[in-house]
Short mmCIF file of C-alpha atoms and ligand atoms in Angstrom, two decimals:
data_model
loop_
_atom_site.label_atom_id
_atom_site.label_comp_id
_atom_site.label_asym_id
_atom_site.label_seq_id
_atom_site.Cartn_x
_atom_site.Cartn_y
_atom_site.Cartn_z
CA MET A 1 84.32 59.41 68.66
CA HIS A 2 86.86 62.10 69.54
CA LYS A 3 85.66 65.51 68.20
CA PRO A 4 88.65 67.85 68.23
CA LEU A 5 86.96 70.25 65.77
CA ALA A 6 83.72 70.61 67.75
CA ASN A 7 82.61 74.28 67.75
CA LYS A 8 84.62 75.03 64.62
CA GLN A 9 82.77 76.71 61.76
CA ILE A 10 84.53 76.11 58.47
CA VAL A 11 83.67 77.51 55.06
CA LEU A 12 84.77 75.03 52.42
CA GLY A 13 85.28 76.74 49.08
CA ILE A 14 85.19 74.68 45.89
CA THR A 15 86.68 75.99 42.67
CA ALA A 16 86.88 74.45 39.22
CA GLY A 17 89.26 71.53 39.42
CA ILE A 18 88.84 67.81 38.89
CA ALA A 19 90.15 67.31 42.44
CA ALA A 20 86.78 68.69 43.62
CA TYR A 21 85.48 65.12 43.91
CA LYS A 22 87.89 64.59 46.80
CA SER A 23 86.47 67.60 48.63
CA ALA A 24 83.27 65.65 49.27
CA GLU A 25 85.29 63.15 51.30
CA PHE A 26 87.21 65.95 53.02
CA LEU A 27 83.92 67.56 54.02
CA ARG A 28 82.68 64.30 55.57
CA ARG A 29 85.87 63.78 57.55
CA LEU A 30 85.76 67.37 58.86
CA GLN A 31 82.23 66.68 60.06
CA ASP A 32 83.33 63.42 61.70
CA LEU A 33 85.71 65.48 63.81
CA GLY A 34 82.88 67.76 64.91
CA ALA A 35 83.26 70.72 62.51
CA THR A 36 80.28 72.55 61.05
CA VAL A 37 80.95 73.00 57.34
CA HIS A 38 79.36 75.56 55.03
CA VAL A 39 80.06 75.09 51.32
CA ALA A 40 80.52 77.86 48.77
CA MET A 41 81.17 77.04 45.10
CA THR A 42 82.25 79.07 42.10
CA PRO A 43 79.94 78.76 39.06
CA ALA A 44 82.61 76.80 37.16
CA ALA A 45 83.05 74.39 40.11
CA CYS A 46 79.40 73.40 39.65
CA GLN A 47 80.42 71.78 36.35
CA PHE A 48 82.71 69.39 38.22
CA MET A 49 80.55 68.60 41.26
CA THR A 50 76.92 69.48 41.84
CA PRO A 51 75.82 71.73 44.68
CA THR A 52 73.28 69.00 45.48
CA THR A 53 76.10 66.64 46.47
CA PHE A 54 77.55 69.13 48.93
CA GLN A 55 74.12 70.14 50.17
CA ALA A 56 73.27 66.52 50.93
CA LEU A 57 76.62 65.86 52.61
CA SER A 58 76.80 69.05 54.64
CA GLY A 59 73.08 69.12 55.44
CA ARG A 60 73.08 72.87 54.69
CA PRO A 61 72.37 75.20 51.79
CA VAL A 62 75.27 75.54 49.37
CA PHE A 63 76.23 79.05 48.29
CA THR A 64 76.74 79.42 44.55
CA ASP A 65 75.49 82.95 43.85
CA THR A 66 76.55 86.32 45.18
CA ILE A 67 73.01 87.58 45.02
CA ASP A 68 70.48 85.33 46.72
CA THR A 69 67.04 86.82 47.18
CA GLN A 70 66.07 83.86 49.38
CA LEU A 71 68.33 85.23 52.10
CA GLN A 72 67.08 87.95 54.42
CA ASN A 73 69.74 90.47 53.47
CA SER A 74 71.47 88.77 50.54
CA MET A 75 74.77 89.20 52.33
CA ALA A 76 76.00 85.64 52.50
CA HIS A 77 79.53 86.87 51.83
CA ILE A 78 79.47 88.91 55.03
CA ASN A 79 77.39 86.59 57.21
CA LEU A 80 79.32 83.44 56.37
CA SER A 81 82.77 84.91 56.77
CA ARG A 82 81.87 86.49 60.12
CA GLN A 83 80.81 83.14 61.59
CA ALA A 84 83.77 81.21 60.25
CA ASP A 85 86.90 80.11 62.08
CA ALA A 86 88.55 79.57 58.69
CA ILE A 87 87.86 79.48 54.98
CA ILE A 88 89.48 76.50 53.27
CA VAL A 89 89.48 76.61 49.48
CA ALA A 90 90.07 73.07 48.24
CA PRO A 91 90.66 72.70 45.38
CA ALA A 92 92.02 76.16 44.62
CA SER A 93 92.50 76.56 40.86
CA ALA A 94 95.22 78.67 39.26
CA ASP A 95 92.54 81.08 38.10
CA PHE A 96 91.12 81.41 41.60
CA MET A 97 94.55 82.04 43.08
CA ALA A 98 95.12 84.79 40.52
CA LYS A 99 91.79 86.28 41.48
CA LEU A 100 92.65 86.21 45.18
CA THR A 101 96.02 87.80 44.53
CA HIS A 102 94.35 90.81 42.95
CA GLY A 103 91.41 91.02 45.33
CA LEU A 104 88.80 90.33 42.65
CA ALA A 105 85.30 89.52 43.86
CA ASP A 106 83.14 88.44 40.97
CA ASP A 107 81.59 85.29 42.45
CA ILE A 108 80.37 84.25 45.90
CA LEU A 109 83.60 82.51 46.92
CA SER A 110 86.03 85.26 45.92
CA THR A 111 83.68 87.83 47.48
CA LEU A 112 83.62 85.79 50.67
CA CYS A 113 87.42 85.62 50.71
CA LEU A 114 87.72 89.37 50.21
CA ALA A 115 85.15 90.15 52.91
CA ARG A 116 86.58 87.69 55.46
CA ASN A 117 87.93 88.48 58.89
CA CYS A 118 89.17 84.93 59.52
CA PRO A 119 92.17 82.92 58.27
CA LEU A 120 92.16 81.83 54.62
CA ILE A 121 93.72 78.55 53.56
CA ILE A 122 94.06 77.33 50.01
CA ALA A 123 94.87 73.84 48.72
CA PRO A 124 96.08 74.38 45.14
CA ALA A 125 95.16 71.86 42.45
CA MET A 126 96.30 72.23 38.87
CA ASN A 127 98.45 70.84 36.09
CA ARG A 128 102.19 70.87 36.85
CA GLU A 129 102.96 73.45 34.14
CA MET A 130 100.23 75.72 35.45
CA TRP A 131 101.69 75.40 38.95
CA ALA A 132 105.26 76.01 37.75
CA ASN A 133 104.24 78.98 35.59
CA ALA A 134 105.94 82.21 36.63
CA ALA A 135 102.57 83.94 37.02
CA THR A 136 101.27 81.29 39.44
CA GLN A 137 104.51 81.30 41.43
CA ARG A 138 104.36 85.08 41.62
CA ASN A 139 100.79 84.79 42.92
CA VAL A 140 101.86 82.19 45.50
CA LYS A 141 104.47 84.60 46.89
CA GLN A 142 102.00 87.45 47.04
CA LEU A 143 99.31 85.33 48.69
CA GLN A 144 101.78 84.14 51.32
CA ALA A 145 102.88 87.71 51.91
CA ASP A 146 99.18 88.59 52.39
CA GLY A 147 98.92 85.94 55.13
CA VAL A 148 97.11 83.28 53.10
CA HIS A 149 98.06 79.74 54.18
CA LEU A 150 98.94 77.16 51.52
CA TRP A 151 98.45 73.43 52.02
CA GLY A 152 100.32 71.54 49.33
CA PRO A 153 100.21 71.01 46.45
CA GLY A 154 101.42 67.43 46.37
CA TYR A 155 103.53 65.65 43.79
CA GLY A 156 102.36 62.72 41.69
CA SER A 157 100.28 61.62 38.74
CA GLN A 158 97.74 64.10 37.45
CA ALA A 159 94.33 63.72 35.83
CA CYS A 160 95.84 65.05 32.57
CA GLY A 161 98.22 62.06 32.51
CA GLU A 162 101.33 64.05 33.46
CA ILE A 163 103.40 63.63 36.59
CA GLY A 164 104.58 66.51 38.74
CA SER A 165 103.71 69.08 41.41
CA GLY A 166 100.23 70.49 41.47
CA ARG A 167 98.03 67.70 42.83
CA MET A 168 95.66 68.66 45.60
CA LEU A 169 96.61 67.01 48.91
CA GLU A 170 94.61 63.88 49.67
CA PRO A 171 91.58 64.28 51.98
CA ALA A 172 93.46 62.57 54.85
CA GLN A 173 96.35 65.03 54.44
CA LEU A 174 93.96 67.98 54.31
CA LEU A 175 92.38 66.69 57.49
CA ALA A 176 95.76 66.36 59.20
CA GLU A 177 96.56 69.93 58.16
CA SER A 178 93.19 71.11 59.51
CA LEU A 179 93.80 69.48 62.89
CA ALA A 180 97.28 70.99 63.10
CA PHE A 181 95.90 74.39 62.09
CA PHE A 182 93.43 74.49 64.97
CA THR A 183 95.84 73.17 67.64
CA PRO A 184 97.40 75.85 69.86
CA LYS A 185 101.12 76.00 69.09
CA ILE A 186 102.40 75.39 72.62
CA MET A 187 105.43 73.49 71.29
CA GLN A 188 106.34 75.97 68.57
CA GLY A 189 110.07 75.95 67.91
CA LEU A 190 110.79 72.89 70.05
CA ARG A 191 112.48 69.79 68.72
CA VAL A 192 110.88 66.69 70.11
CA LEU A 193 112.26 63.17 69.81
CA VAL A 194 109.85 60.28 70.38
CA THR A 195 110.41 56.53 70.45
CA ALA A 196 107.49 54.17 69.91
CA GLY A 197 106.51 50.58 69.27
CA PRO A 198 108.33 47.44 70.33
CA THR A 199 111.82 46.33 69.40
CA GLU A 200 112.54 42.94 67.87
CA GLU A 201 115.58 40.91 68.86
CA ALA A 202 116.59 38.24 66.38
CA ILE A 203 116.93 34.57 67.32
CA ASP A 204 117.66 33.75 63.68
CA PRO A 205 116.62 35.42 60.37
CA VAL A 206 112.97 34.40 60.82
CA ARG A 207 112.43 34.29 64.58
CA VAL A 208 112.42 37.14 67.08
CA ILE A 209 111.64 37.90 70.67
CA SER A 210 109.74 41.11 71.20
CA ASN A 211 107.51 43.11 73.51
CA LYS A 212 103.80 43.53 73.00
CA SER A 213 103.30 47.09 71.83
CA SER A 214 101.08 48.41 69.05
CA GLY A 215 102.85 51.79 68.91
CA LYS A 216 99.48 53.59 69.12
CA THR A 217 100.34 55.72 72.14
CA GLY A 218 103.76 56.79 70.84
CA TYR A 219 102.43 57.61 67.36
CA ALA A 220 99.54 59.61 68.85
CA ILE A 221 101.99 61.55 71.03
CA ALA A 222 104.32 62.25 68.10
CA GLN A 223 101.33 63.48 66.06
CA ALA A 224 100.01 65.63 68.90
CA ALA A 225 103.46 67.23 69.38
CA GLN A 226 103.64 67.96 65.64
CA ARG A 227 100.20 69.55 65.72
CA ALA A 228 101.32 71.65 68.70
CA GLY A 229 104.05 73.13 66.51
CA ALA A 230 107.04 70.95 67.41
CA GLN A 231 109.54 69.61 64.91
CA VAL A 232 109.13 65.91 65.63
CA GLN A 233 111.43 62.97 65.01
CA LEU A 234 109.84 59.58 65.58
CA VAL A 235 112.09 56.54 65.94
CA SER A 236 109.88 53.49 65.78
CA GLY A 237 110.19 49.76 66.11
CA PRO A 238 108.04 47.53 63.84
CA THR A 239 104.33 48.42 63.98
CA ALA A 240 101.33 48.10 61.66
CA LEU A 241 100.54 51.83 61.87
CA ALA A 242 100.70 54.52 59.19
CA GLN A 243 103.47 57.08 59.67
CA PRO A 244 102.15 60.20 61.40
CA TYR A 245 101.74 63.17 59.05
CA GLY A 246 104.42 65.86 59.13
CA VAL A 247 106.74 63.86 61.39
CA ASP A 248 110.29 62.84 60.49
CA PHE A 249 110.19 59.04 60.68
CA THR A 250 112.96 56.52 61.25
CA ALA A 251 112.17 52.81 61.28
CA VAL A 252 114.35 50.54 63.41
CA THR A 253 114.16 46.90 64.40
CA SER A 254 116.31 46.03 67.40
CA ALA A 255 116.96 47.92 70.64
CA ARG A 256 120.55 48.46 69.59
CA ASP A 257 119.35 50.01 66.29
CA MET A 258 116.97 52.20 68.26
CA TYR A 259 119.74 53.19 70.65
CA ALA A 260 122.00 54.23 67.74
CA ALA A 261 119.22 56.21 66.03
CA VAL A 262 118.24 57.95 69.27
CA MET A 263 121.77 58.80 70.40
CA GLN A 264 122.44 60.38 67.01
CA ARG A 265 119.37 62.63 67.32
CA ALA A 266 119.14 63.27 71.09
CA PRO A 267 121.81 65.99 71.38
CA GLN A 268 119.80 68.26 69.06
CA ALA A 269 116.45 67.59 70.77
CA ASP A 270 114.80 69.76 73.44
CA ILE A 271 112.46 67.05 74.72
CA PHE A 272 112.77 63.27 74.56
CA ILE A 273 109.60 61.22 75.06
CA SER A 274 110.49 57.57 75.42
CA VAL A 275 107.34 55.58 74.75
CA ALA A 276 108.92 52.54 73.11
CA ALA A 277 108.61 49.14 74.74
CA VAL A 278 112.28 48.32 74.38
CA ALA A 279 113.28 44.68 74.79
CA ASP A 280 115.47 44.30 77.86
CA TRP A 281 117.68 41.63 76.31
CA TYR A 282 119.07 40.64 72.94
CA ILE A 283 120.37 37.26 71.91
CA LYS A 284 124.14 37.15 71.75
CA ASN A 285 124.32 33.86 69.87
CA ALA A 286 121.64 34.70 67.25
CA SER A 287 122.07 32.41 64.25
CA ASP A 288 122.82 33.76 60.74
CA GLN A 289 120.84 30.88 59.25
CA LYS A 290 117.40 29.60 60.18
CA ILE A 291 117.75 27.09 63.02
CA LYS A 292 116.29 23.79 61.73
CA LYS A 293 113.97 22.10 64.19
CA HIS A 294 114.87 18.58 63.05
CA VAL A 295 118.63 19.10 62.77
CA VAL A 296 119.37 20.25 66.28
CA ASN A 297 118.67 17.30 68.49
CA GLN A 298 118.30 19.51 71.51
CA LEU A 299 116.40 22.71 72.25
CA PRO A 300 118.28 25.82 71.10
CA GLN A 301 120.20 27.50 73.89
CA LEU A 302 119.71 31.24 73.78
CA ASP A 303 122.43 33.32 75.31
CA PHE A 304 120.92 36.63 76.48
CA ALA A 305 122.75 39.91 76.93
CA GLU A 306 121.39 43.17 78.28
CA ASN A 307 120.27 45.90 75.87
CA PRO A 308 121.33 49.49 76.47
CA ASP A 309 118.79 51.49 78.50
CA ILE A 310 118.12 54.17 75.91
CA LEU A 311 116.20 56.49 78.22
CA ALA A 312 118.77 56.31 81.02
CA GLN A 313 121.56 56.98 78.52
CA VAL A 314 119.80 60.01 77.06
CA ALA A 315 118.98 61.30 80.55
CA SER A 316 122.67 61.15 81.46
CA LEU A 317 123.84 63.21 78.45
CA ASP A 318 125.52 66.47 79.44
CA HIS A 319 123.50 68.79 77.21
CA GLY A 320 120.79 66.30 76.47
CA PRO A 321 117.05 66.86 76.11
CA TRP A 322 114.56 67.03 78.97
CA CYS A 323 113.25 63.46 79.30
CA VAL A 324 109.83 61.92 79.75
CA GLY A 325 109.70 58.18 80.39
CA PHE A 326 106.90 55.63 80.26
CA ALA A 327 106.26 52.69 82.52
CA ALA A 328 103.89 49.87 81.73
CA GLU A 329 103.39 47.63 84.74
CA THR A 330 101.07 44.78 85.64
CA GLU A 331 101.01 45.64 89.38
CA GLY A 332 102.40 48.10 91.94
CA LEU A 333 102.39 50.88 89.36
CA THR A 334 103.08 53.82 91.70
CA GLU A 335 105.91 52.10 93.52
CA TYR A 336 107.64 50.80 90.38
CA ALA A 337 107.07 53.98 88.41
CA GLN A 338 108.55 56.26 91.05
CA ALA A 339 111.51 53.90 91.56
CA LYS A 340 112.11 53.77 87.79
CA ARG A 341 111.92 57.55 87.55
CA LYS A 342 114.62 57.98 90.18
CA ARG A 343 116.80 55.18 88.82
CA LYS A 344 116.74 56.62 85.30
CA ASN A 345 117.10 60.15 86.68
CA ILE A 346 114.15 61.72 84.88
CA ASP A 347 111.67 64.36 86.05
CA LEU A 348 108.52 62.95 84.58
CA LEU A 349 107.38 59.37 84.14
CA VAL A 350 104.06 58.40 82.63
CA GLY A 351 102.60 55.19 83.97
CA ASN A 352 99.87 52.85 82.83
CA LEU A 353 98.61 49.44 83.80
CA VAL A 354 99.40 46.95 81.04
CA GLN A 355 96.23 44.89 81.30
CA LYS A 356 94.09 48.00 80.80
CA VAL A 357 95.75 49.53 77.76
CA LEU A 358 97.92 47.11 75.77
CA GLY A 359 96.83 47.09 72.10
CA GLN A 360 93.64 48.95 73.04
CA ASN A 361 92.50 52.27 71.61
CA GLN A 362 91.67 53.53 75.10
CA THR A 363 94.29 54.49 77.62
CA GLU A 364 94.57 55.69 81.19
CA LEU A 365 97.75 57.53 82.13
CA ILE A 366 99.18 58.64 85.46
CA LEU A 367 101.99 61.19 85.66
CA TYR A 368 104.68 60.68 88.29
CA SER A 369 107.01 63.47 89.33
CA ASP A 370 108.59 64.84 92.51
CA ALA A 371 105.19 66.34 93.24
CA GLY A 372 103.57 62.87 93.37
CA ALA A 373 100.97 61.34 91.07
CA GLU A 374 98.56 63.10 88.74
CA HIS A 375 95.81 61.28 86.83
CA LEU A 376 95.07 62.21 83.26
CA ALA A 377 91.51 61.82 81.94
CA LYS A 378 90.84 58.35 80.57
CA GLY A 379 90.07 58.18 76.87
CA ASP A 380 91.01 57.30 73.35
CA LYS A 381 94.78 57.31 72.77
CA GLN A 382 94.25 60.00 70.09
CA GLU A 383 92.32 62.08 72.58
CA VAL A 384 94.66 61.62 75.53
CA ALA A 385 97.84 62.41 73.54
CA PRO A 386 97.15 66.17 73.23
CA LEU A 387 96.24 66.29 76.94
CA LEU A 388 99.58 64.69 77.73
CA ILE A 389 101.38 67.20 75.49
CA ASN A 390 99.71 70.04 77.44
CA LYS A 391 100.80 68.45 80.72
CA ILE A 392 104.35 67.89 79.49
CA MET A 393 104.55 71.60 78.67
CA GLN A 394 103.43 72.41 82.23
CA TYR A 395 106.27 70.31 83.63
CA TYR A 396 108.87 71.28 81.01
CA PRO A 397 111.31 73.73 82.62
CA GLY A 398 112.19 75.35 79.27
CA ARG A 399 115.32 75.25 77.20
CA THR A 400 118.37 75.43 79.41
CA GLN A 401 120.88 76.23 76.71
CA GLU A 402 121.01 76.98 73.00
CA LYS A 403 121.44 73.85 70.92
O1 C5P B 501 111.31 48.75 80.29
P1 C5P B 501 111.16 49.79 81.35
O2 C5P B 501 109.96 49.57 82.19
O3 C5P B 501 112.41 50.05 82.13
O4 C5P B 501 110.83 51.13 80.55
C1 C5P B 501 110.73 52.38 81.20
C2 C5P B 501 111.12 53.49 80.27
O5 C5P B 501 112.46 53.30 79.82
C3 C5P B 501 110.30 53.61 78.99
O6 C5P B 501 110.15 54.99 78.73
C4 C5P B 501 111.13 52.93 77.92
O7 C5P B 501 110.91 53.50 76.65
C5 C5P B 501 112.54 53.23 78.40
N1 C5P B 501 113.51 52.16 78.08
C6 C5P B 501 114.54 52.42 77.23
N2 C5P B 501 115.48 51.46 76.97
C7 C5P B 501 115.39 50.24 77.53
C8 C5P B 501 114.34 49.94 78.38
C9 C5P B 501 113.39 50.93 78.64
O8 C5P B 501 114.63 53.53 76.72
N3 C5P B 501 116.30 49.34 77.24
#
């Protein structure tokens, strides 16, 4: 499994909130990604979840007391915060946020936060009125001014039965935030437009012709660009995948829909990464009604027309984005890829052999440019996507004009 958080030491702080049960799952997922997690709990948090649970899950002692005579120097607050790459307090109660705002240190977790020399992140969790309260909002402003990072809160139903803002983010969202937090921001300030998935061209309301594409590569690239700090717009054909976190998502069906969505967004983008497997043709005489097999006494005659080449159109825009294309071929990859790159007038084209990667989790990419071919390490699509983003930034000539 891909371990993007290997070598990261994280202190997970638990305060008194019912959302603390979700932190157990968050801890496990952090570990899956390679992080070492140390848990510190406030005394009141121990009424919601037991230290034993976190000890068993993390495989390490859980810190609940400021004074611990078992430790050599009883300075867990110093030792832990010096090793850590970040402290993440999830859930962070209203009371704990107030404490942080004023620099109080009357339990192990608040002491740890005060003594830290690493980033501090909090994931608030409280009732909507507590969150909206002027005192809490004042504390939020002060904490942000002090450089504390806030993840969430989310909006939705609350344990108290009310609905509103104040829910802790879900473990998957906290994990997505963690990955983004630790990714170098090499795309900070850039607007990146990505297409992904197949397109579907209607024969009639229930039948389509399409390309085989799971969307996995495009989604992974969109997510990796977002984690690298870009503002990402993903225009996607039909896939079975969950929308990437923190990415502006537009669902389309046909190539002509995709073309319209892309052309509307392309002028504002700095980089366009065209991963979609766009159908080359649409059916001009598509039927409005389902074609009945037993009524037509001959096979349906499909009248094909060419779809717009979205990538070539974007590449020909006057003040358009810098373009990266993809080529999936079954043979003669180098030859076809380089020819396609020149025909579409783009600097960088990413090639792969269809039979090796289609629908798979693994991928093997080759970058074609004027300089020739460059192989990217083979691996999981999730793992290769950030490598490709790094490479794209090596090739990217920079913004040519203000948009
Ligand atoms: O289909 P083809 O091999 O030409 O695809 C090469 C590149 O062009 C891909 O990046 C694909 O997303 C893009 N393309 C497109 N519009 C099309 C066909 C392909 O944007 N109609």
